[in-house]
Short mmCIF file of C-alpha atoms in Angstrom, two decimals:
data_model
loop_
_atom_site.label_atom_id
_atom_site.label_comp_id
_atom_site.label_asym_id
_atom_site.label_seq_id
_atom_site.Cartn_x
_atom_site.Cartn_y
_atom_site.Cartn_z
CA PRO A 1 14.98 4.30 14.76
CA ASP A 2 14.66 1.63 17.48
CA VAL A 3 12.20 3.82 19.36
CA VAL A 4 10.23 4.36 16.18
CA GLU A 5 9.82 0.61 15.74
CA LYS A 6 8.40 0.40 19.27
CA PHE A 7 6.19 3.40 18.53
CA PHE A 8 4.54 1.63 15.61
CA ARG A 9 4.12 -1.66 17.45
CA LEU A 10 1.70 0.19 19.74
CA LYS A 11 0.27 2.59 17.13
CA THR A 12 -1.11 -0.16 14.93
CA GLN A 13 -4.02 1.97 13.73
CA LEU A 14 -1.78 4.25 11.66
CA LYS A 15 -1.80 3.96 7.88
CA PRO A 16 1.14 2.30 6.03
CA GLY A 17 1.83 5.61 4.30
CA THR A 18 2.10 7.37 7.67
CA VAL A 19 4.42 4.67 8.99
CA LEU A 20 6.67 5.00 5.94
CA SER A 21 6.71 8.79 6.21
CA TYR A 22 7.63 8.75 9.92
CA LYS A 23 10.38 6.20 9.42
CA LYS A 24 11.83 8.14 6.51
CA THR A 25 11.90 11.35 8.54
CA VAL A 26 13.44 9.75 11.64
CA ASN A 27 16.10 7.93 9.63
CA GLU A 28 16.93 11.16 7.81
CA PHE A 29 17.19 13.05 11.11
CA ALA A 30 19.26 10.31 12.79
CA GLY A 31 21.66 10.21 9.84
CA PHE A 32 22.01 14.00 9.86
CA ILE A 33 23.12 14.02 13.51
CA ASN A 34 25.36 10.92 13.11
CA ASN A 35 23.06 8.33 14.72
CA PRO A 36 23.37 9.04 18.47
CA LEU A 37 21.35 7.31 21.17
CA ILE A 38 17.99 9.05 21.57
CA GLU A 39 18.92 10.18 25.10
CA ASP A 40 21.80 12.21 23.63
CA VAL A 41 19.65 14.24 21.22
CA ASN A 42 19.45 17.94 22.10
CA ILE A 43 17.34 20.91 20.99
CA SER A 44 20.30 22.21 18.99
CA ASP A 45 20.31 19.00 16.91
CA VAL A 46 16.71 19.57 15.86
CA THR A 47 17.46 23.23 15.17
CA ARG A 48 20.33 22.34 12.82
CA TYR A 49 18.20 19.71 11.09
CA GLN A 50 15.28 22.10 10.60
CA GLU A 51 17.55 24.80 9.20
CA ASP A 52 19.21 22.32 6.85
CA LEU A 53 15.81 21.22 5.54
CA THR A 54 15.18 24.71 4.16
CA ARG A 55 17.71 24.00 1.40
CA TYR A 56 15.54 21.39 -0.33
CA ASN A 57 12.06 21.47 1.24
CA ASN A 58 9.12 23.87 1.33
CA ILE A 59 7.70 25.10 4.62
CA ARG A 60 4.75 22.70 4.63
CA THR A 61 7.11 19.72 4.23
CA ILE A 62 9.39 20.97 7.00
CA ASP A 63 6.43 21.39 9.35
CA GLY A 64 5.31 17.85 8.51
CA LYS A 65 8.73 16.45 9.44
CA MET A 66 8.78 18.43 12.67
CA ALA A 67 5.33 17.06 13.52
CA ALA A 68 6.58 13.50 12.98
CA LEU A 69 9.59 14.07 15.24
CA THR A 70 7.37 15.70 17.86
CA SER A 71 5.12 12.62 17.97
CA VAL A 72 8.08 10.25 18.27
CA PHE A 73 9.72 12.24 21.07
CA ASN A 74 6.38 12.52 22.93
CA PHE A 75 6.17 8.74 22.79
CA ALA A 76 9.78 8.39 23.95
CA ILE A 77 9.13 10.67 26.93
CA LYS A 78 5.98 8.79 27.97
CA GLN A 79 7.69 5.40 27.63
CA GLY A 80 10.78 6.45 29.57
CA TYR A 81 13.29 6.49 26.69
CA TYR A 82 13.87 10.25 26.79
CA PHE A 83 14.09 12.40 29.92
CA LYS A 84 14.28 15.97 28.62
CA GLU A 85 11.69 18.31 27.13
CA ASN A 86 10.56 17.43 23.63
CA PRO A 87 13.25 19.00 21.39
CA ALA A 88 10.94 19.13 18.34
CA ALA A 89 7.89 20.63 20.03
CA GLY A 90 6.71 24.11 19.04
CA ARG A 91 8.72 24.15 15.81
CA LYS A 92 5.92 24.90 13.32
CA LEU A 93 6.85 27.60 10.86
CA MET A 94 3.27 28.18 9.68
CA THR A 95 0.11 29.03 11.60
CA LYS A 96 -3.15 27.21 10.79
CA GLN A 97 -4.35 30.33 9.00
CA GLN A 98 -1.18 30.54 6.90
CA LYS A 99 -1.36 26.83 6.11
CA ALA A 100 -4.96 27.20 4.94
CA LYS A 101 -4.10 30.15 2.70
CA THR A 102 -1.18 28.37 1.06
CA GLY A 103 -3.07 25.12 0.55
CA TYR A 104 -4.59 23.78 -2.64
CA ALA A 105 -7.07 26.00 -4.45
CA ILE A 106 -10.79 25.31 -4.95
CA PHE A 107 -12.26 24.89 -8.43
CA GLU A 108 -14.66 27.56 -9.64
CA ILE A 109 -17.89 26.47 -11.34
CA GLU A 110 -16.60 27.62 -14.73
CA GLU A 111 -13.42 25.60 -14.25
CA ILE A 112 -15.43 22.44 -13.46
CA GLN A 113 -17.44 22.97 -16.64
CA LYS A 114 -14.24 23.37 -18.63
CA LEU A 115 -12.58 20.38 -16.99
CA PHE A 116 -15.56 18.07 -17.45
CA ASP A 117 -16.78 19.30 -20.82
CA LEU A 118 -18.69 16.86 -23.02
CA PRO A 119 -15.86 15.82 -25.41
CA THR A 120 -13.49 15.27 -22.49
CA LEU A 121 -15.90 13.07 -20.53
CA GLN A 122 -16.87 11.15 -23.64
CA ALA A 123 -13.19 10.37 -24.29
CA TRP A 124 -12.54 9.40 -20.67
CA LYS A 125 -15.61 7.18 -20.50
CA LYS A 126 -14.66 5.25 -23.63
CA LYS A 127 -10.89 5.01 -23.21
CA ASP A 128 -10.44 4.83 -19.45
CA PRO A 129 -13.71 4.22 -17.60
CA ASP A 130 -11.89 3.51 -14.30
CA TYR A 131 -10.42 7.01 -14.31
CA TYR A 132 -13.72 8.48 -15.52
CA TYR A 133 -15.79 7.04 -12.66
CA VAL A 134 -13.23 7.80 -9.96
CA CYS A 135 -13.20 11.46 -11.03
CA LEU A 136 -16.99 11.76 -11.09
CA ILE A 137 -17.53 9.93 -7.79
CA CYS A 138 -15.06 12.24 -6.03
CA LEU A 139 -16.61 15.30 -7.66
CA VAL A 140 -20.17 14.43 -6.65
CA SER A 141 -19.45 13.04 -3.17
CA GLY A 142 -16.44 14.88 -1.76
CA CYS A 143 -14.69 11.56 -1.08
CA ARG A 144 -10.91 11.35 -0.87
CA ILE A 145 -9.24 9.79 -3.88
CA SER A 146 -7.91 6.81 -1.88
CA GLU A 147 -11.38 6.13 -0.46
CA VAL A 148 -12.76 5.71 -3.98
CA THR A 149 -9.92 3.91 -5.78
CA GLY A 150 -9.90 1.21 -3.12
CA ILE A 151 -13.66 0.47 -3.15
CA LEU A 152 -14.67 -3.20 -3.16
CA LYS A 153 -17.86 -4.21 -4.93
CA SER A 154 -19.30 -5.26 -1.57
CA GLN A 155 -19.10 -1.62 -0.46
CA LEU A 156 -21.69 -0.56 -3.04
CA LYS A 157 -24.96 -0.67 -1.13
CA GLN A 158 -28.50 -0.07 -2.39
CA ASN A 159 -30.45 -0.12 0.87
CA PRO A 160 -31.93 1.92 2.36
CA VAL A 161 -30.64 4.31 -0.33
CA PRO A 162 -27.81 3.96 -2.90
CA HIS A 163 -24.52 4.64 -1.15
CA ILE A 164 -20.86 3.72 -0.75
CA ASN A 165 -19.88 2.21 2.58
CA ILE A 166 -16.41 3.69 3.24
CA LEU A 167 -14.51 1.21 5.45
CA ASP A 168 -10.96 2.54 5.19
CA SER A 169 -10.05 6.20 5.45
CA LYS A 170 -7.44 8.69 6.58
CA THR A 171 -9.32 9.42 9.83
CA THR A 172 -11.93 7.83 12.07
CA ALA A 173 -14.48 10.36 10.82
CA GLY A 174 -13.77 9.10 7.32
CA ILE A 175 -15.38 5.73 8.10
CA ARG A 176 -18.87 6.58 6.89
CA LYS A 177 -21.70 6.01 4.43
CA VAL A 178 -21.81 8.31 1.41
CA PRO A 179 -25.05 8.58 -0.61
CA LEU A 180 -24.99 8.87 -4.41
CA PRO A 181 -27.74 9.81 -6.91
CA LYS A 182 -29.71 6.70 -7.89
CA ASP A 183 -29.18 6.84 -11.66
CA PHE A 184 -25.48 7.57 -11.27
CA PHE A 185 -25.10 4.75 -8.72
CA GLU A 186 -26.81 2.29 -11.06
CA GLU A 187 -24.31 3.15 -13.78
CA ILE A 188 -21.44 2.39 -11.40
CA LEU A 189 -23.08 -0.96 -10.58
CA GLU A 190 -23.26 -1.71 -14.29
CA PHE A 191 -19.57 -0.86 -14.62
CA ALA A 192 -18.72 -3.24 -11.74
CA LYS A 193 -21.06 -6.09 -12.68
CA TYR A 194 -18.26 -8.49 -13.67
CA LYS A 195 -16.41 -8.03 -10.39
CA SER A 196 -16.78 -10.37 -7.43
CA GLU A 197 -17.93 -8.97 -4.08
CA LYS A 198 -14.38 -8.99 -2.68
CA GLN A 199 -12.74 -7.40 -5.74
CA GLN A 200 -11.83 -3.74 -6.12
CA ILE A 201 -14.10 -2.24 -8.74
CA PHE A 202 -11.29 -0.03 -10.07
CA LYS A 203 -7.93 -1.12 -11.48
CA TYR A 204 -5.72 0.99 -9.22
CA GLN A 205 -3.47 -1.02 -6.92
CA PHE A 206 -2.20 0.07 -3.52
CA ARG A 207 1.39 1.36 -3.42
CA LEU A 208 3.15 1.75 -0.08
CA GLY A 209 3.50 5.42 0.77
CA LYS A 210 1.36 6.52 -2.17
CA GLY A 211 -1.95 4.75 -1.60
CA SER A 212 -4.04 3.57 -4.54
CA GLY A 213 -4.87 6.96 -6.05
CA ASN A 214 -1.44 8.07 -7.21
CA ALA A 215 -1.98 7.17 -10.88
CA VAL A 216 -5.30 9.03 -10.95
CA GLY A 217 -3.74 12.13 -9.42
CA GLN A 218 -0.91 12.13 -11.95
CA LYS A 219 -3.25 11.73 -14.93
CA PHE A 220 -5.47 14.49 -13.56
CA ALA A 221 -2.46 16.82 -13.25
CA ARG A 222 -1.50 16.10 -16.87
CA HIS A 223 -5.00 16.98 -18.00
CA LEU A 224 -4.95 20.27 -16.08
CA ASP A 225 -1.67 21.08 -17.78
CA LYS A 226 -3.05 20.13 -21.20
CA ILE A 227 -6.01 22.50 -20.93
CA GLY A 228 -3.89 25.30 -19.46
CA MET A 229 -5.40 25.26 -15.98
CA THR A 230 -2.14 25.68 -14.08
CA GLU A 231 -2.17 29.29 -12.85
CA ARG A 232 -3.68 28.35 -9.49
CA LYS A 233 -2.76 25.46 -7.17
CA LEU A 234 -5.41 23.09 -8.48
CA VAL A 235 -4.99 19.35 -7.90
CA PHE A 236 -7.27 16.32 -7.67
CA HIS A 237 -7.98 17.14 -4.00
CA SER A 238 -9.49 20.42 -5.27
CA LEU A 239 -12.51 18.38 -6.43
CA ARG A 240 -13.20 17.47 -2.80
CA LYS A 241 -12.89 21.12 -1.83
CA PHE A 242 -15.23 22.11 -4.66
CA PHE A 243 -17.92 19.72 -3.43
CA ASN A 244 -17.76 21.13 0.09
CA ASN A 245 -17.65 24.74 -1.13
CA TYR A 246 -20.56 24.23 -3.55
CA SER A 247 -22.60 22.49 -0.85
CA MET A 248 -22.01 25.42 1.50
CA LYS A 249 -22.51 28.35 -0.88
CA GLN A 250 -24.97 27.13 -3.51
CA GLY A 251 -26.66 24.43 -1.43
CA LYS A 252 -26.70 26.39 1.85
CA ILE A 253 -26.00 23.11 3.65
CA PRO A 254 -24.90 23.53 7.31
CA ILE A 255 -21.50 22.41 8.52
CA GLU A 256 -22.73 19.37 10.49
CA PRO A 257 -24.00 17.29 7.54
CA ARG A 258 -21.13 18.53 5.37
CA CYS A 259 -18.55 17.26 7.86
CA GLN A 260 -20.27 13.88 8.08
CA MET A 261 -20.57 13.65 4.30
CA ILE A 262 -16.92 14.34 3.52
CA GLY A 263 -15.48 12.68 6.64
CA HIS A 264 -14.20 15.62 8.65
CA GLU A 265 -14.00 15.68 12.43
CA LEU A 266 -16.22 18.38 13.94
CA ASP A 267 -14.67 19.60 17.18
CA ASN A 268 -17.85 20.81 18.84
CA VAL A 269 -19.20 19.45 22.14
CA ASN A 270 -22.82 20.09 21.17
CA VAL A 271 -22.46 17.99 18.03
CA ALA A 272 -20.01 15.35 19.25
CA VAL A 273 -21.61 14.69 22.64
CA TYR A 274 -25.22 15.83 22.49
CA SER A 275 -26.21 14.79 18.96
CA ASN A 276 -26.48 11.64 16.88
CA GLU A 277 -25.15 11.27 13.36
CA PHE A 278 -27.45 11.85 10.42
CA GLU A 279 -29.02 8.70 9.05
CA ILE A 280 -27.98 7.81 5.50
CA GLU A 281 -31.52 8.60 4.27
CA ASP A 282 -31.22 12.08 5.78
CA LEU A 283 -27.87 12.70 4.09
CA ALA A 284 -29.28 11.53 0.76
CA ASN A 285 -32.18 14.00 1.06
CA ILE A 286 -29.93 16.85 2.16
CA PHE A 287 -27.42 16.42 -0.67
CA SER A 288 -29.61 15.13 -3.53
CA LYS A 289 -30.23 18.57 -5.06
CA VAL A 290 -26.57 19.61 -4.80
CA GLN A 291 -25.34 16.32 -6.27
CA GLY A 292 -27.76 16.63 -9.17
CA GLU A 293 -26.63 20.18 -9.87
CA ILE A 294 -22.95 19.19 -9.80
CA LEU A 295 -23.55 16.32 -12.22
CA ASN A 296 -25.37 18.75 -14.51
CA LEU A 297 -22.22 20.90 -14.65
CA THR A 298 -20.53 18.00 -16.42
CA GLY A 299 -21.24 16.02 -19.56
CA TRP A 300 -22.06 12.93 -17.50
CA ARG A 301 -25.34 12.13 -19.26
CA VAL A 302 -23.57 11.34 -22.54
CA LYS A 303 -24.48 7.80 -23.52
CA VAL A 304 -21.82 5.13 -23.96
CA THR A 305 -23.01 1.57 -24.44
CA PRO A 306 -22.27 -1.15 -21.84
CA GLU A 307 -20.42 -3.04 -24.57
CA GLN A 308 -17.95 -0.20 -24.99
CA ILE A 309 -17.31 -0.05 -21.25
CA THR A 310 -16.96 -3.83 -20.93
CA LYS A 311 -14.53 -3.90 -23.85
CA ASN A 312 -12.29 -1.34 -22.13
CA GLN A 313 -12.40 -3.28 -18.85
#
C-alpha cells in the first residue's frame, strides 16, 4: 500500500474511481498474503490470490484486478522498489476477442423503439426530466453516462454549431466536442435556463468510485426489468454501443469520425500522425442524418410545456 500511495502521487491524471479501485485491489491482495514488504512478494503469492478470486469474482473482474497489480508492480520496478520480474504480468484469463464477445450487448432498433415508446418518454419527461434528457443525450450522441450527468451549463455551446464541450472523460480521446441536433439542443437549453454557468444542469452528484451516473444506470436497469428486456446483457452503456453501431451500419459512417464522436482512441499512424481532427461543423454534418433518425425512433417530439418541466425541477 505504501508503494501505491507513491504511485498515485505521480499518476495525478487518473480518475478518483480508478484510484479507489486500485487501492481496494492492492489492500485486498496485501491482506490475503499477510502484508509482507513488497520486495518479499513472489509469483506464487499472485497465483494463490488469483485462484482464490475465482470463488467470488467473474473472469472480467479477476482480469481487472490483475491489471491493477501489474501496473503497480511495473511502477515499483521502475522506481527501484521491486527487483524481480513483475509477478502479475501475463495473467489475463481472457483474450481481447473473448472479452468483446462476453461484453454488454447492443440494442436492436426494435428494442430502442420499445424502450423509448411514446407513453414511456412522456412519463419520464414529466416526472423525471433529468433522467429523461440524460437518456436521450446518450442515445443520440454516444456519450458516456458520466460525461453527460456531469455537464455544466457553460459546456452547452451554440457556436459554430450546437454542441456539448466535454471537458472531463475516461480517456484523453474523450475530451471532445459533440454536436447535437439544433431543435433538441434548444430544448436542453430551455431545461437548463435556471442554472448558472458553473452549475451542473442535471441533479446527479458525483460519488467516489461510482461517478455521477450511478443513479441513472440503476433506474435504467429497473426499467429494462419492468418491460422484460433482460434476456440479453443490456445496460445503459448499450445505448452508446447502439449509437456507434447504427452510425456504422445504417449511416455508413467511417471509423475515423465515429471514434472522434464517441471519444475512442484510434490506434492508426495515418490518422493519429498524418491527419487533423474533424472540425465540429464537419462532425455535425456527418452525423446530422443519423441523429435525426435515432430521435425519430423515440417519442421525443411529444410536447410537454416548459411549466411542467420547471415544476419538476
